[in-house]
CSV table of C-alpha atoms in Angstrom, one decimal:
chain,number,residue,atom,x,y,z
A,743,UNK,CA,111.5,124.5,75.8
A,744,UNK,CA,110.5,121.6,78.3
A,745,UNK,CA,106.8,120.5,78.7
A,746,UNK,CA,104.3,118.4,79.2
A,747,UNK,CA,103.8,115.3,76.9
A,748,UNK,CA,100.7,115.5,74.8
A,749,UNK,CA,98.4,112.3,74.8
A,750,UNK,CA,100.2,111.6,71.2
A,751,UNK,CA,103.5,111.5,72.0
A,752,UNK,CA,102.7,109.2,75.2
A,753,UNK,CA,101.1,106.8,73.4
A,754,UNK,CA,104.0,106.9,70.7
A,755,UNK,CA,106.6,106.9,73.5
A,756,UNK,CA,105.0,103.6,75.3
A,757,UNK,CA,104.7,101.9,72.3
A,758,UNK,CA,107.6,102.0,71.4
A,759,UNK,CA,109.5,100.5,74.8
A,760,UNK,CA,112.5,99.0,73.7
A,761,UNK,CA,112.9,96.2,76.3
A,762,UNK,CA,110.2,93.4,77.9
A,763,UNK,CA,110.8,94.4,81.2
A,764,UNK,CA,109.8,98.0,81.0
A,765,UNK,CA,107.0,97.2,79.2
A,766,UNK,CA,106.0,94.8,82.0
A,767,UNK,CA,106.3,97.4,84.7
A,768,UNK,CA,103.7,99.7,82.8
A,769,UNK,CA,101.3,96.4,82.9
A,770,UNK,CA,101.6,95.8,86.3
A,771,UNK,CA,99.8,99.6,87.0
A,772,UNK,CA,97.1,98.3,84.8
A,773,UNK,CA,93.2,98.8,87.1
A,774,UNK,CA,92.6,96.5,89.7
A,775,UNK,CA,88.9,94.9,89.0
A,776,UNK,CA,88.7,93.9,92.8
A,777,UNK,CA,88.9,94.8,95.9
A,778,UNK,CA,91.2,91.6,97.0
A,779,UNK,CA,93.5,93.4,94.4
A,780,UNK,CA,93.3,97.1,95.6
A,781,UNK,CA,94.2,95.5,99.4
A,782,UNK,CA,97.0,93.3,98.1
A,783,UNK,CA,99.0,95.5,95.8
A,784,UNK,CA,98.2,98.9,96.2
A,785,UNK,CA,97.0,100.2,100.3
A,786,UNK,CA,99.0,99.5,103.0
A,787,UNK,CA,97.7,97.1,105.3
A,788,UNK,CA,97.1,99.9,107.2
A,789,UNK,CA,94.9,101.7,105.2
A,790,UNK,CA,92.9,98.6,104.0
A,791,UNK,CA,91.9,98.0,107.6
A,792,UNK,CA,90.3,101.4,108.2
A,793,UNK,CA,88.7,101.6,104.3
A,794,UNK,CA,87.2,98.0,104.7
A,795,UNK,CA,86.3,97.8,108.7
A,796,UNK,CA,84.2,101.0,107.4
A,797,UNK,CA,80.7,100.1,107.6
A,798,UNK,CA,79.5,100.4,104.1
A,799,UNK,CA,82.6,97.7,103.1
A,800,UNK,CA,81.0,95.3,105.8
A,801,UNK,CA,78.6,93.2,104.0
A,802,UNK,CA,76.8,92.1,107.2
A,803,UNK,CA,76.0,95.9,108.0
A,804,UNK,CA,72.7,97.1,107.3
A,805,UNK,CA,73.8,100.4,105.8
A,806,UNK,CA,75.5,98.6,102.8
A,807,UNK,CA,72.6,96.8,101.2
A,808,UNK,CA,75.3,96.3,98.0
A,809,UNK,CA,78.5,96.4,98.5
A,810,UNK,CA,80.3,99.5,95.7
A,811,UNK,CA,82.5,98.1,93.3
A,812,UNK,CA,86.3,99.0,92.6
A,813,UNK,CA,84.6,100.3,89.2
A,814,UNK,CA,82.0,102.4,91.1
A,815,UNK,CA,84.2,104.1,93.0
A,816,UNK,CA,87.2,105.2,89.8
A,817,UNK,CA,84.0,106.4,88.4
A,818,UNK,CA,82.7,108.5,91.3
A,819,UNK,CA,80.8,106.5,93.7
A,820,UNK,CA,80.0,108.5,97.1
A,821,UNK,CA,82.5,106.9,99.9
A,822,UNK,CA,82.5,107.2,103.4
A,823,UNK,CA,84.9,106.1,106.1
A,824,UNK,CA,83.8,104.8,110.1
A,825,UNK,CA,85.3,108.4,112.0
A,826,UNK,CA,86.6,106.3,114.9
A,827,UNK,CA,88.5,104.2,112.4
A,828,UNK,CA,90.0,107.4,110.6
A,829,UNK,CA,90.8,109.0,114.0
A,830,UNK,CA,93.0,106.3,114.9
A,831,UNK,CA,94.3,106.1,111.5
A,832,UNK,CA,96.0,109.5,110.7
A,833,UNK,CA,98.0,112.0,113.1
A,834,UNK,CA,98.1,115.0,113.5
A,835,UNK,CA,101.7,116.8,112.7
A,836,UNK,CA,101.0,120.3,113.3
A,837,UNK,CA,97.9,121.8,113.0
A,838,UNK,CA,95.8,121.0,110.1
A,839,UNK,CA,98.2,118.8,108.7
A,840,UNK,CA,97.6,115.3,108.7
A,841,UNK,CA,99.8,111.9,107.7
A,842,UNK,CA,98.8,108.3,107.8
A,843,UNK,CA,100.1,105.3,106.1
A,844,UNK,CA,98.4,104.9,102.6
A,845,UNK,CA,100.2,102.8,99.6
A,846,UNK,CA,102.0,99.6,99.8
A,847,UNK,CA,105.5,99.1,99.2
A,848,UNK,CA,105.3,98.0,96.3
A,849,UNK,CA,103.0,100.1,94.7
A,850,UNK,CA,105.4,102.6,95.5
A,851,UNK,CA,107.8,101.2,93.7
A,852,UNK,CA,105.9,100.3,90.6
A,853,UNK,CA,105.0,103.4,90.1
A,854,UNK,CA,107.9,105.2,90.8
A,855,UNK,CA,109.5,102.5,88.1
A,856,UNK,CA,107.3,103.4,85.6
A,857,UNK,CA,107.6,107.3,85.6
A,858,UNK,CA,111.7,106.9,85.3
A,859,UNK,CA,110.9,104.5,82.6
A,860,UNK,CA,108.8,107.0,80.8
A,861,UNK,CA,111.2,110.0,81.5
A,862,UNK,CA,114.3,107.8,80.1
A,863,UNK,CA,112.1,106.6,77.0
A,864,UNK,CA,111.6,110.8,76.6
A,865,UNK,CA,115.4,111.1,76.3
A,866,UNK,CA,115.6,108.4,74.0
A,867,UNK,CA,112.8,110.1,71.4
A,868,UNK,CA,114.3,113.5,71.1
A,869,UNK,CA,113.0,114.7,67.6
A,870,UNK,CA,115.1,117.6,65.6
A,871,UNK,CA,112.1,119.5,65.5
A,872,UNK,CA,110.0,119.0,68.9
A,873,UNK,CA,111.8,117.9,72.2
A,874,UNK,CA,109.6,115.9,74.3
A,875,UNK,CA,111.6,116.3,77.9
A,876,UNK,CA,109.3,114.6,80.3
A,877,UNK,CA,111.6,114.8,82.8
A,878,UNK,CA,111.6,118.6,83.2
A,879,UNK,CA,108.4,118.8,84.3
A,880,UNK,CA,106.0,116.4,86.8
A,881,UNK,CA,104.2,113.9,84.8
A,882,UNK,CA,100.6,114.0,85.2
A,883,UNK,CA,99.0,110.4,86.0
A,884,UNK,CA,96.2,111.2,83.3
A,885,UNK,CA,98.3,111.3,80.7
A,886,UNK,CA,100.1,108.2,80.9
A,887,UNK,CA,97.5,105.9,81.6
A,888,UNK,CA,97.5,105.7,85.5
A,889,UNK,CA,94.3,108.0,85.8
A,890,UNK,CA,92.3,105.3,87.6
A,891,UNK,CA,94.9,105.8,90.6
A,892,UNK,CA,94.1,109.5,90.5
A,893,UNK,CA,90.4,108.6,90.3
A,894,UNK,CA,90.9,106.0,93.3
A,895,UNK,CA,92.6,107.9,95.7
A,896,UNK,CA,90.6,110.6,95.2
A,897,UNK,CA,87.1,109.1,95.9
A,898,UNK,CA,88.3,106.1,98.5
A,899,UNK,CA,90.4,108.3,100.7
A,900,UNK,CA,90.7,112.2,99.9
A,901,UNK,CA,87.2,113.1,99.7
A,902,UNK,CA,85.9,111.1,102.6
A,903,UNK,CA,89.0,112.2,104.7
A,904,UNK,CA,88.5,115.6,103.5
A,905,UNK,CA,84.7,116.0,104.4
A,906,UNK,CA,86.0,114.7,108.0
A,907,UNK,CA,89.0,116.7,108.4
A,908,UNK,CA,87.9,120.0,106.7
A,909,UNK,CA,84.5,119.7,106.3
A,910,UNK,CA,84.6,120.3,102.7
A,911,UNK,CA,82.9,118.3,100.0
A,912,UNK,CA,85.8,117.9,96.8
A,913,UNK,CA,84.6,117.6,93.2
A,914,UNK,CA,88.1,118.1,91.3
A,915,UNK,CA,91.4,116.5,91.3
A,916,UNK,CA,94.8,116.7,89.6
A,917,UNK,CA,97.5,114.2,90.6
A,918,UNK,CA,101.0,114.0,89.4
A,919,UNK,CA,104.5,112.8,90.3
A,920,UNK,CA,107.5,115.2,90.9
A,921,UNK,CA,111.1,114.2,91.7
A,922,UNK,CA,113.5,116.1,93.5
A,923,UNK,CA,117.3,114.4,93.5
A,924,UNK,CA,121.1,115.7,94.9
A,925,UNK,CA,121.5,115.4,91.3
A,926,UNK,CA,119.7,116.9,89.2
A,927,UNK,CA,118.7,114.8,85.6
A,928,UNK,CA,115.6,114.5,83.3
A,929,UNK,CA,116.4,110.4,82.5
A,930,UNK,CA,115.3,109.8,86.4
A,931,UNK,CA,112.4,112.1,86.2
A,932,UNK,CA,113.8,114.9,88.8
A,933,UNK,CA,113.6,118.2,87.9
A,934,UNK,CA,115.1,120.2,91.3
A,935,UNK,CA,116.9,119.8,94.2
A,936,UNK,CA,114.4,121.9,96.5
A,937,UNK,CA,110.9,123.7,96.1
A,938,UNK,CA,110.9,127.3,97.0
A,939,UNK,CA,108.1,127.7,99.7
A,940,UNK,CA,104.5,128.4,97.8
A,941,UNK,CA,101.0,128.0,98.2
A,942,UNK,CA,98.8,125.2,95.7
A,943,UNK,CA,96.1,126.3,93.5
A,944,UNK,CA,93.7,123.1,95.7
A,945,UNK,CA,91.7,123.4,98.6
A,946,UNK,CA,93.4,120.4,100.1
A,947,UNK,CA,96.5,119.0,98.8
A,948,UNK,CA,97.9,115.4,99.7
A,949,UNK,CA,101.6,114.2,99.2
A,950,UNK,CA,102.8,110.7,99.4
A,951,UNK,CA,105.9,109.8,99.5
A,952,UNK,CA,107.2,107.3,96.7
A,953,UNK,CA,110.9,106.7,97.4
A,954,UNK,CA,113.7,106.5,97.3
A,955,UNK,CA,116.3,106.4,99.4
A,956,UNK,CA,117.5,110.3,100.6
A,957,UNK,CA,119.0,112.7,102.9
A,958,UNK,CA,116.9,115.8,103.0
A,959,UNK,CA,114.0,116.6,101.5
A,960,UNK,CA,111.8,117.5,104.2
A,961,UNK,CA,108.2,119.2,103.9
A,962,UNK,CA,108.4,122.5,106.0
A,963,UNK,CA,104.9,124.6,107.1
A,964,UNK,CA,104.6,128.4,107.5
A,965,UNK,CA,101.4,129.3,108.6
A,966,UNK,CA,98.0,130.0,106.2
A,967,UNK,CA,98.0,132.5,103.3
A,968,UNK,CA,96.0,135.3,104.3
A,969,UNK,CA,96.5,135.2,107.7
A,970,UNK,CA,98.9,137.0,110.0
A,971,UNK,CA,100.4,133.9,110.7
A,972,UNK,CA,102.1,133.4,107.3
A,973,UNK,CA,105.2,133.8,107.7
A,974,UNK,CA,105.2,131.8,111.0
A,975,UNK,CA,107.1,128.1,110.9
A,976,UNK,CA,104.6,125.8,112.1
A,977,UNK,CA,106.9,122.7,112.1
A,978,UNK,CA,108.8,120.0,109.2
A,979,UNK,CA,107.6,116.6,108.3
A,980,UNK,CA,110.4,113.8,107.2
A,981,UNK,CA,108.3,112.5,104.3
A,982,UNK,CA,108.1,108.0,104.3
A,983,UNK,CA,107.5,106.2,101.9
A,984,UNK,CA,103.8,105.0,101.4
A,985,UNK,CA,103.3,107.7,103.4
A,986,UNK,CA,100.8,110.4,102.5
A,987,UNK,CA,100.2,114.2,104.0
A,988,UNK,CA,97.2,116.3,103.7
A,989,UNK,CA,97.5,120.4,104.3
A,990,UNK,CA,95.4,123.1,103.1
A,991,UNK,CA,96.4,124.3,99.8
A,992,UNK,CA,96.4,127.7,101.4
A,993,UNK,CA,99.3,126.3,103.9
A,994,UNK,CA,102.3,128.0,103.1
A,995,UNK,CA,105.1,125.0,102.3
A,996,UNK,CA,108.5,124.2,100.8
A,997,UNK,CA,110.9,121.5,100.1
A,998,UNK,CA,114.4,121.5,101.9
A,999,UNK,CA,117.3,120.6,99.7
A,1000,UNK,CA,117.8,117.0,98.8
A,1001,UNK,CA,121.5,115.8,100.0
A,1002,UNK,CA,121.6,112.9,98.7
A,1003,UNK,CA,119.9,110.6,96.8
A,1004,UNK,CA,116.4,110.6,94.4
A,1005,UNK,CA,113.0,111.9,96.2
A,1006,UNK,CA,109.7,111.0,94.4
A,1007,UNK,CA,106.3,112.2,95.5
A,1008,UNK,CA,102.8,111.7,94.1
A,1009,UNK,CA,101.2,114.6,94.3
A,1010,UNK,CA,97.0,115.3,94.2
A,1011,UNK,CA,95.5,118.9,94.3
A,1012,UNK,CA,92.0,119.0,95.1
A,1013,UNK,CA,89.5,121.3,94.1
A,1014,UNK,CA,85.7,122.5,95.8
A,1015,UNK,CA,83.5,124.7,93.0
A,1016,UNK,CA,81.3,125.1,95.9
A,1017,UNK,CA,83.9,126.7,97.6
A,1018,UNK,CA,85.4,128.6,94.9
A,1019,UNK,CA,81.8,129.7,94.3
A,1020,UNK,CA,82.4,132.2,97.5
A,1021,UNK,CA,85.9,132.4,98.1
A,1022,UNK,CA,88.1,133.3,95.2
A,1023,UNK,CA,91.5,131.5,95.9
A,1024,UNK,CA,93.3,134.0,93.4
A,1025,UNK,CA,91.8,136.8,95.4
A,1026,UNK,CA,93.6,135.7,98.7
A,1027,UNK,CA,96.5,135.1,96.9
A,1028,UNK,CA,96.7,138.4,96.1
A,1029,UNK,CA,95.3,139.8,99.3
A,1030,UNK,CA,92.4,141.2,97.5
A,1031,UNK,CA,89.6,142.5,98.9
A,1032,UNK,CA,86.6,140.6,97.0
A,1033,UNK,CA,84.0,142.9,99.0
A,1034,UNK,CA,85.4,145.7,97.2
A,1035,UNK,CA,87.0,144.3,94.3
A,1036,UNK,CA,85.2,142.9,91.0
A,1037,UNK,CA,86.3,139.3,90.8
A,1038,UNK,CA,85.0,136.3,88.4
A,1039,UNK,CA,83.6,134.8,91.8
A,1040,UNK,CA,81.3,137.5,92.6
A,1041,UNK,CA,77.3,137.9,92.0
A,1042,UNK,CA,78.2,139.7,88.8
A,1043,UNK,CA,79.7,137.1,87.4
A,1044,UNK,CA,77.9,134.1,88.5
């Protein structure tokens, strides 16, 4: 049965790289230590110039007596963004659904590089016993030594973005990358052809676009979960790549069928306990009535 790689078998499985250059294009995703470094090889220009015209990036501002660190902020450090800078920033698709440039070219491609690396290295180590089939499944950034990008994303952009956009303060994130492809094959790391539409277990999902070069593939909205809207089509989004989208987990969404060629997307759910604290998500879910209905959320339980 296909699953997820333990930390064991991905440490066995980089180890043992059988060629320079694939070993190199893990290196190359090591942490950046500076700024100069995140703006270079991993925002889009874009980007950059919104995070560091922002205020508390400006060391000549006098509401950044010191200056965060790329360190502070993988570890948590509070960010917050200029809103007129982030307004002109992102757009608006439909409503409450939001895109803006946000990784480089490169970085795109670097890490898209290394998560086909890892998937063919998975073919390659096929035990009698235990099938490790990385491929089959999306490959969480944690467990392959790229949580820092999870961890930097999360706390430079999503969490100031989503305190602006949503008004919601995040404390959780998961981030992974899933490929979708006209053909279907665990050595590139694509798993499906399409995504059936479905809701995320986050209060605020973002999806960026990695590559590569496709036909199809587009992101298509229904309306809320919950709502009478639901079943409503709200509008498509032709996903770019460096590209990144930010919806309400609750917003129903699917992906169309790939045509042609490989689609790769990095993928980060994010999670509120203060949220969750009042508003079971598995209760809306299930259109259950939590005024009515015992659920782990309620006084009782909490």
């Amino acid at each position: 049965m296909a699953r997820l790689l333990c930390n064991n078998e991905l440490s066995t499985l980089l180890k043992e790289s059988p060629s320079e250059k694939s070993s190199l294009v893990l290196d190359s995703l090591q942490p950046p230590s500076t700024w100069d470094e995140v703006r270079q090889h991993v925002l889009h220009p874009k980007a950059s110039k919104v995070i560091f015209g922002s205020r508390m990036f400006d060391p000549k501002s006098k509401s950044s007596e010191k200056i965060v660190t790329v360190h502070d902020v993988i570890k948590g450090a509070m960010v917050h963004l200029d809103p007129l800078l982030v307004y002109a920033w992102i757009d608006e698709e439909m409503s409450d659904v939001y895109s803006f440039p946000l990784l480089s070219q490169e970085f795109c491609q670097l890490l898209q590089a290394a998560i086909q690396k890892i998937s063919r290295m998975s073919e390659q180590q096929k035990k009698e016993e235990s099938q490790v089939l990385a491929g089959h499944r999306p490959i969480n950034l944690d467990l392959i030594g790229c949580g820092w990008v999870n961890d930097l994303v999360f706390h430079l952009v999503l969490r100031p973005l989503t305190r602006l956009l949503f008004e919601t303060e995040l404390d959780f994130r998961h981030g992974y990358v899933a490929g979708y492809s006209a053909n279907v094959t665990s050595k590139q790391a694509v798993s499906r052809d399409h995504l059936i539409s479905h809701t995320d277990d986050s209060e605020v999902t973002m999806n960026v676009c990695l590559g590569d070069s496709f036909e199809g593939g587009r992101l298509r909205f229904n309306g809320l979960r919950g709502t009478q809207e639901v079943q409503n089509m709200v509008g498509e989004y032709e996903p770019k790549r460096g590209s990144a989208i930010i919806h309400a987990g609750r917003h129903l969404h699917e992906v169309t069928k790939i045509n042609s060629g490989d689609r790769y997307a990095y993928i980060m759910w994010a999670r509120s306990w203060q949220v969750r604290s009042i508003s079971c998500p598995c209760c809306w879910l299930n259109n259950r009535n939590q005024k009515n209905q015992s659920c782990i959320c309620s006084p009782q339980w909490n």
